[in-house]
XYZ file of C-alpha atoms in Angstrom:
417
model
C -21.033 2.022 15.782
C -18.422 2.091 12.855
C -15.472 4.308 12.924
C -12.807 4.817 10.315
C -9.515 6.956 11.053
C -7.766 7.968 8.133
C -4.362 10.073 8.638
C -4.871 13.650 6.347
C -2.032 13.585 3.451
C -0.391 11.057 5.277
C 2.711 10.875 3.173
C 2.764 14.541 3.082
C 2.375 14.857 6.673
C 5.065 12.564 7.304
C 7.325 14.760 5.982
C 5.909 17.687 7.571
C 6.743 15.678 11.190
C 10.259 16.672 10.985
C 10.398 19.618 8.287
C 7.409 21.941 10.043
C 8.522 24.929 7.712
C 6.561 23.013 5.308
C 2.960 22.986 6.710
C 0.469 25.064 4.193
C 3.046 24.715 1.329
C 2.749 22.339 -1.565
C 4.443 18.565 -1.109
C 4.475 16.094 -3.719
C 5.970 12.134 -2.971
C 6.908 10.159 -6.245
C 7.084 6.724 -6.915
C 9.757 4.328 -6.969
C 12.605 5.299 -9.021
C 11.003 9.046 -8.895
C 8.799 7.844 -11.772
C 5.175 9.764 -11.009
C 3.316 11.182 -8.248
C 1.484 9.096 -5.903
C 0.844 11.272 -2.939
C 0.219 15.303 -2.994
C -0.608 17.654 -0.400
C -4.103 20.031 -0.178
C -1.992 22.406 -1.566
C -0.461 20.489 -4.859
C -3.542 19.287 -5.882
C -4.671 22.215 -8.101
C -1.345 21.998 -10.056
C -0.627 18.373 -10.256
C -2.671 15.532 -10.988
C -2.300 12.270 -9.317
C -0.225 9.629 -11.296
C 1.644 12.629 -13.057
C 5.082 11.665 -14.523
C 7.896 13.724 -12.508
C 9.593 14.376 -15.373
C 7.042 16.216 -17.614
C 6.318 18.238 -14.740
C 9.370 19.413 -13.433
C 8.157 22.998 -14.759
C 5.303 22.983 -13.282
C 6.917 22.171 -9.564
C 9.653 25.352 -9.856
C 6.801 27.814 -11.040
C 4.339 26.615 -8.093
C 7.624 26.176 -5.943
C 6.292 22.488 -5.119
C 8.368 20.507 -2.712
C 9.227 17.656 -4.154
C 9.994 14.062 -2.292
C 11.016 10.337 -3.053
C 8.979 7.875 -1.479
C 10.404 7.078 2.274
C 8.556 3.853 3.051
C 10.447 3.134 6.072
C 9.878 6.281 7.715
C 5.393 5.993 6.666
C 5.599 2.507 7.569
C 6.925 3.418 10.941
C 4.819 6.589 11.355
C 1.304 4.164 10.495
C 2.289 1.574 13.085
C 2.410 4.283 15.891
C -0.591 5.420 14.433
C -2.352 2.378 14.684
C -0.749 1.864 18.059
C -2.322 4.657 20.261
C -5.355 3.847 18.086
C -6.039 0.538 19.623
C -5.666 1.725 23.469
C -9.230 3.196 22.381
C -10.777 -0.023 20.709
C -9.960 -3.870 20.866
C -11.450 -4.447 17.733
C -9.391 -2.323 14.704
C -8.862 -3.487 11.133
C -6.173 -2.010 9.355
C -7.476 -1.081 6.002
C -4.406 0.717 4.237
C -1.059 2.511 5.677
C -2.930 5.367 6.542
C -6.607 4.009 7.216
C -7.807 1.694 9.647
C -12.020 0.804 10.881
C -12.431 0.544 14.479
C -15.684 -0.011 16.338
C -17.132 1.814 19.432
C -19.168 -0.952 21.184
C -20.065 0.087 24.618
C -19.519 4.066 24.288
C -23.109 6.154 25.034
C -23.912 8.227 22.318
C -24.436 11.159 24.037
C -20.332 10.388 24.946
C -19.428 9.695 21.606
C -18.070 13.133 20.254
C -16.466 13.980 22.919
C -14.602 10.137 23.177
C -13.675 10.494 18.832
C -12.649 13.633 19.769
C -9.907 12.984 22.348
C -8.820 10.162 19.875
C -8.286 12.419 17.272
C -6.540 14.944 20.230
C -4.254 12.371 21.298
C -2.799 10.495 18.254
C -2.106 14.529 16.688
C -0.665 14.753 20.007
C 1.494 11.743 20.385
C 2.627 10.832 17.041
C 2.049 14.437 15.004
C -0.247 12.872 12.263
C -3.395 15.144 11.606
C -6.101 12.535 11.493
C -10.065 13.076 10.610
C -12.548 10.310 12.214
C -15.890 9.284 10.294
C -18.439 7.602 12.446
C -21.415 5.637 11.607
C -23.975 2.576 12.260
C -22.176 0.933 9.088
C -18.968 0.418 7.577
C -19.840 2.131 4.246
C -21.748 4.800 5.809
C -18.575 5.570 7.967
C -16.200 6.524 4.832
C -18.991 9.046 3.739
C -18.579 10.188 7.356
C -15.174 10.701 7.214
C -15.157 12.603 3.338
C -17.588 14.861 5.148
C -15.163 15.293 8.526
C -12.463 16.072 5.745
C -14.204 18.350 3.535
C -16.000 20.431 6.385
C -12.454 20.524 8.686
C -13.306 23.580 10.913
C -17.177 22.911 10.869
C -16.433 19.323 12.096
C -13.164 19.592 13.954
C -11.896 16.644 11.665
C -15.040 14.420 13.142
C -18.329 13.476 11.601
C -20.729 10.940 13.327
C -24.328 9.749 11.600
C -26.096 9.276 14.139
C -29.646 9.827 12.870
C -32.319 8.665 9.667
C -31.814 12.746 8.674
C -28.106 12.562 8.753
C -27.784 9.339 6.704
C -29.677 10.696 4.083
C -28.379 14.479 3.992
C -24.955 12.131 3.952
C -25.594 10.400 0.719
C -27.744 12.773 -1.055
C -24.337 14.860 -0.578
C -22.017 12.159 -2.420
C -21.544 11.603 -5.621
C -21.896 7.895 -6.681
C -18.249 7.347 -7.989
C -17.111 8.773 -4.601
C -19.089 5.884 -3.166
C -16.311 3.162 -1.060
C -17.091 -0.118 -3.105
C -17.961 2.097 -6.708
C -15.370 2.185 -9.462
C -15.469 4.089 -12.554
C -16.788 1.317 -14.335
C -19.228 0.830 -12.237
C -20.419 4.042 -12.027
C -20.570 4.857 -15.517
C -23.530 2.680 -15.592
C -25.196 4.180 -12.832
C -25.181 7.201 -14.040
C -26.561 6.041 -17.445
C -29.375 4.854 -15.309
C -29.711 8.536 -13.936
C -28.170 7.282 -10.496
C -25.588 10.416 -9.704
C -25.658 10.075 -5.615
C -25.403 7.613 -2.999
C -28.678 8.210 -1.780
C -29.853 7.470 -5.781
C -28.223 4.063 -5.584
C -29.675 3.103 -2.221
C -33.706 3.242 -3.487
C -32.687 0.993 -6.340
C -34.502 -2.395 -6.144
C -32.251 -4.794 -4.445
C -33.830 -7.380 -7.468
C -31.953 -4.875 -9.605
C -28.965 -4.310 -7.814
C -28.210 -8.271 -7.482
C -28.495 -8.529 -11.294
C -26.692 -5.543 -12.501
C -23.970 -5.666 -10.089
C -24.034 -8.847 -8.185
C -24.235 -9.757 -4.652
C -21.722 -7.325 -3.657
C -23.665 -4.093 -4.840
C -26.611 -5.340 -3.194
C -24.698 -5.686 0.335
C -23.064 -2.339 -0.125
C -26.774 -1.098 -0.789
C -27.620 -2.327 2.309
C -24.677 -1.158 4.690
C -24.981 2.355 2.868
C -29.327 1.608 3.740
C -27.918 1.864 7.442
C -28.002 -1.813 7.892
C -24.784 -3.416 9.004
C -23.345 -5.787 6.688
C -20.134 -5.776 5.678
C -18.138 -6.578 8.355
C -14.843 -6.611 9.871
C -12.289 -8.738 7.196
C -9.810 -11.450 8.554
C -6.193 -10.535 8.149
C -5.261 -13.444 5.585
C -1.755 -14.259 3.897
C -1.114 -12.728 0.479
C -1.951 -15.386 -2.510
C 0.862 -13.820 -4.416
C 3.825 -12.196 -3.226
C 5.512 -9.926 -6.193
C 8.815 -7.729 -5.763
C 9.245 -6.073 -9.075
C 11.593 -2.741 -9.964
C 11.820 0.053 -12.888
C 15.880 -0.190 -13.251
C 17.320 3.284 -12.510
C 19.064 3.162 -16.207
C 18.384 0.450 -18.915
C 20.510 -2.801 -18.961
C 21.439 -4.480 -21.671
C 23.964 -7.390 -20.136
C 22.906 -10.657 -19.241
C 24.999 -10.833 -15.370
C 23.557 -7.586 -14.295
C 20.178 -8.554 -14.792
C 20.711 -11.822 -13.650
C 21.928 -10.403 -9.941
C 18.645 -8.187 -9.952
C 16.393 -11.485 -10.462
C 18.535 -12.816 -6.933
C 17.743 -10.136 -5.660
C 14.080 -9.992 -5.848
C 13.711 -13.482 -5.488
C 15.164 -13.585 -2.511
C 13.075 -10.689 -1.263
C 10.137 -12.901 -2.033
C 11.347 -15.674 -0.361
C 11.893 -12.951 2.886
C 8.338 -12.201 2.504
C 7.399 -15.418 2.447
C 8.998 -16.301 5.944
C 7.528 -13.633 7.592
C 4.320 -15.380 6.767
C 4.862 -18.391 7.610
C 4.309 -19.875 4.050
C 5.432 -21.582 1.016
C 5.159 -21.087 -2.646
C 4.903 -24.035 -5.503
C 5.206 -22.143 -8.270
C 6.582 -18.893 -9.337
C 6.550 -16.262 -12.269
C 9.536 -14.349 -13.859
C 9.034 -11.530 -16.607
C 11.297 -9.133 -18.371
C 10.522 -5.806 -19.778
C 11.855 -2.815 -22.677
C 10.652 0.469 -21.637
C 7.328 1.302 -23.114
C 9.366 4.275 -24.734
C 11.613 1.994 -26.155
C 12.166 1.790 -30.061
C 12.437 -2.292 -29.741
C 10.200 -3.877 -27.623
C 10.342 -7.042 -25.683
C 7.994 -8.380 -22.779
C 8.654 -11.899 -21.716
C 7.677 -13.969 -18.865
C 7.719 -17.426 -18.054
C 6.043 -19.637 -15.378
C 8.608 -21.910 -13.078
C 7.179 -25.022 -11.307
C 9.156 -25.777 -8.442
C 9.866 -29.653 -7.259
C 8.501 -28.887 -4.045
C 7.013 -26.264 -1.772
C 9.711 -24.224 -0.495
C 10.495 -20.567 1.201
C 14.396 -20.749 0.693
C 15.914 -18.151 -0.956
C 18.550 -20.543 -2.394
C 16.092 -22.403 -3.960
C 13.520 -20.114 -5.260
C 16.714 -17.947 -6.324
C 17.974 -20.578 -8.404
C 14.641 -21.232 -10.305
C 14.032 -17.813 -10.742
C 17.928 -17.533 -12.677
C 16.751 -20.496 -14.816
C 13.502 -18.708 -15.742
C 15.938 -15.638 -16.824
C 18.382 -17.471 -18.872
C 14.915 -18.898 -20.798
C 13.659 -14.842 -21.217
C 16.912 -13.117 -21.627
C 17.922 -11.889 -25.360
C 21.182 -10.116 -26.500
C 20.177 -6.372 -28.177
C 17.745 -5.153 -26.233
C 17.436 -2.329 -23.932
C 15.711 -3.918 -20.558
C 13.828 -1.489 -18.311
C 12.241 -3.670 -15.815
C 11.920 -7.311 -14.191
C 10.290 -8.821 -11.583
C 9.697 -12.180 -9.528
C 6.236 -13.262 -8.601
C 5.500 -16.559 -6.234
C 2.202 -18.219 -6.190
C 0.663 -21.247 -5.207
C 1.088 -20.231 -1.512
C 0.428 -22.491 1.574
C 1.202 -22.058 5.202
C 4.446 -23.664 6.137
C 1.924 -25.880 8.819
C 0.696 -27.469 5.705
C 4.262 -28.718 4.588
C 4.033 -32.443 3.074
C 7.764 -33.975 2.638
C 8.500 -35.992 -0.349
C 9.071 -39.824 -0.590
C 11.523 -38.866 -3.665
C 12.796 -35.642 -3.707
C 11.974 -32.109 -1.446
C 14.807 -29.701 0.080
C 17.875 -30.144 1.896
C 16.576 -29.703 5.407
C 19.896 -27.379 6.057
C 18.202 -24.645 4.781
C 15.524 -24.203 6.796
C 18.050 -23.345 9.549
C 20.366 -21.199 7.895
C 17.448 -19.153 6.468
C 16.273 -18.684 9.859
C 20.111 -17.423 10.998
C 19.638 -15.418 7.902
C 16.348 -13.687 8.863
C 17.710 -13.129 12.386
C 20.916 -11.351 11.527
C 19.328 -9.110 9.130
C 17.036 -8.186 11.120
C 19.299 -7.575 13.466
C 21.012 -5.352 11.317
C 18.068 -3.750 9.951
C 20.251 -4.208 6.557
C 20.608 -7.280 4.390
C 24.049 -7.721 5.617
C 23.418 -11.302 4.637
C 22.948 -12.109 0.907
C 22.686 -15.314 -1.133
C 25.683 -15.994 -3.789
C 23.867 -15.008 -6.561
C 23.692 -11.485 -5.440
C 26.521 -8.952 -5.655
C 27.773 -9.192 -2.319
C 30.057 -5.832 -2.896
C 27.363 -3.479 -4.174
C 23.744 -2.438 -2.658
C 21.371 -1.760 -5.410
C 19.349 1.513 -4.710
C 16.885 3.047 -6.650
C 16.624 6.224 -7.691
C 15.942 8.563 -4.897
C 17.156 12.013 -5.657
C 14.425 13.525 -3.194
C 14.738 11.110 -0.117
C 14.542 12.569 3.577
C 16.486 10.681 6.352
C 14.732 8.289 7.817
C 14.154 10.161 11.338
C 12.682 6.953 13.314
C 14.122 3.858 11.993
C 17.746 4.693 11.284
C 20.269 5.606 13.924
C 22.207 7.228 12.340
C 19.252 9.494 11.271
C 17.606 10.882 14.380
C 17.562 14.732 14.954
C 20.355 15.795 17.453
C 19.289 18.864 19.409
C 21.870 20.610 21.055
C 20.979 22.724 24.195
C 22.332 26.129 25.002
């Protein structure tokens, strides 16, 4: 059997951990920068709608006295790996779908044990880490997502657990959900079902496979299957990113070359982090410019840097990405947003050195000393030249809460009487 877990208004819930005065009110998270909403509680969803810009609703949150919060990655980041911790002293075999969703299977458990074994997982990672979780269960992969909606829609009919188990329960299942609420359906997708009267799962699944391969390829016709009760999509393998992007909204438009300059440093060298931790390499990378959308004068540039040779140096990919933003950068306009993208990605194993030209093999090791004493630090306390080594960029964050498990100087003190 398939399981998935999926942690209930995760981001929410996060900030519920240490704020309990909270629970049953309304909690939105915004973006980056406090740009829009990408997380909401049960209880904001009738008044907000997801994506919402924060500042056309700021109304809105005082009249429905909406709590309002920036996005705390470290502290959801943290929260999901205990999460997914305690969840794998109940399964060897997990797969880590999202920050707040992960399959598991539950090879070897009876079924007449199988409730009561979900439940206690559901008991104990509440218990342990404070995250209310709800638990879908099912022969396949795609059957166990309609599981879980069920578990979440039906919470105290379920207990936050809902196993198919049986030909009558698969189809009750499907012929309850709506084909756009299908995993593996877009909107696209399901436009066209429905202009071919398909409006439920269980609709989709006594198409003709013949028809399913041909309107919707090879895909539709396994998700047809798995959501048919047979099992074929299967676990994924964790693979390395193809591109690694770090891109920001600037808190306030800049219109000077140096300042702009310093934030392309600064992302390229978070690339160039990310692409350590990987063990990898990038070839070739891409650096673009943006106006805001809003703006009067518009300008969105980007240009594509080849690099000599494979690298994951923040010196060099730094450098390249500075002569890609001397090419894009133009006196007079108002500049919103930039980013650094690098592609062409390779494990580091696959590394071939150059008869004429490749890196200075110093950098390997000081990027390693780098890595080490920032993570150390848990701070970048080490920076490359071309960023401003007296002042940290934030974003804005007027709504952030401390970050209660990954900062020291953050933890709750309890005194005791």
């Amino acid at each position: 059997m398939y399981a998935i877990l999926d942690c209930n208004s995760f981001y929410a819930s996060c900030e519920r951990m240490f704020k309990p005065n909270l629970i049953g009110k309304p909690i939105v998270v915004l973006s980056n920068n406090d740009g829009c909403v990408i997380a909401r509680s049960e209880e904001a969803k009738p008044f907000i709608p997801m994506g919402a810009e924060a500042f056309k609703y700021e109304k809105v949150f005082k009249e429905n006295k909406i709590h309002i919060f920036s996005s705390n990655y470290s502290l959801y980041g943290d929260l999901s790996t205990r999460v997914m911790s305690v969840l794998s002293k109940f399964s060897p075999d997990i797969e880590v779908y999202s920050i707040d969703e992960a399959f598991f299977k539950l090879d070897g458990i009876k079924s007449e044990d199988l409730e009561s074994y979900v439940l206690n997982i559901k008991i104990i990672i509440e218990k342990w880490v404070g995250i209310p979780v709800s638990i879908g269960v099912a022969p396949t992969k795609s059957l166990s997502k309609v599981a879980n909606k069920i578990a979440k829609k039906y919470t105290n009919e379920t207990k936050g657990i809902y196993i198919i188990s049986t030909e009558e329960q698969r189809v009750k299942a499907l012929k309850w959900t709506k084909v756009e609420n299908v995993w593996g359906i877009g909107r696209r997708i399901s436009k066209r079902l429905k202009s071919q009267n398909i409006h439920t799962a269980y609709d989709f699944t006594l198409l003709p496979d013949e028809f399913v391969r041909n309107k919707f390829s090879v895909v539709g016709l396994r998700l047809k299957k798995d959501l048919s009760g047979i099992p074929i999509i299967g676990f994924e393998e964790v693979k390395d990113k193809k591109n690694i992007a770090t891109a920001r909204t600037f808190e306030r438009a800049l219109k000077e070359y140096e300042p702009i300059k310093e934030r392309i440093a600064t992302f390229a060298n978070s690339c160039a982090e990310k692409l350590r931790k990987q063990h990898s390499e990038c070839s070739y990378l891409y650096v673009f410019l943006k106006t805001s959308s809003y703006s009067n004068v518009k300008r969105n540039v980007g240009v594509v840097i080849h690099l000599p040779y494979v690298t994951n140096s923040s010196i060099t990919i730094c450098n390249y990405a500075i002569k890609g933003i001397k090419q894009l950068y133009k006196k007079g306009y108002n500049y919103k947003k930039a980013g650094v993208i690098v592609m062409g990605i390779k494990s580091e194993k696959q590394h071939q050195f150059s008869l004429f030209e490749d890196e200075n093999i110093k950098h390997k090791t000081l990027m390693q000393i780098m890595d080490t004493l920032n993570l150390k630090y848990n701070a970048p306390k080490i920076k490359i030249a071309n960023q401003d080594l007296d002042k940290t960029w934030k974003m804005k964050q007027e709504y952030l809460s401390p970050k209660y498990t990954t900062a020291i100087n953050d933890i709750i003190e309890i005194k005791c009487d």
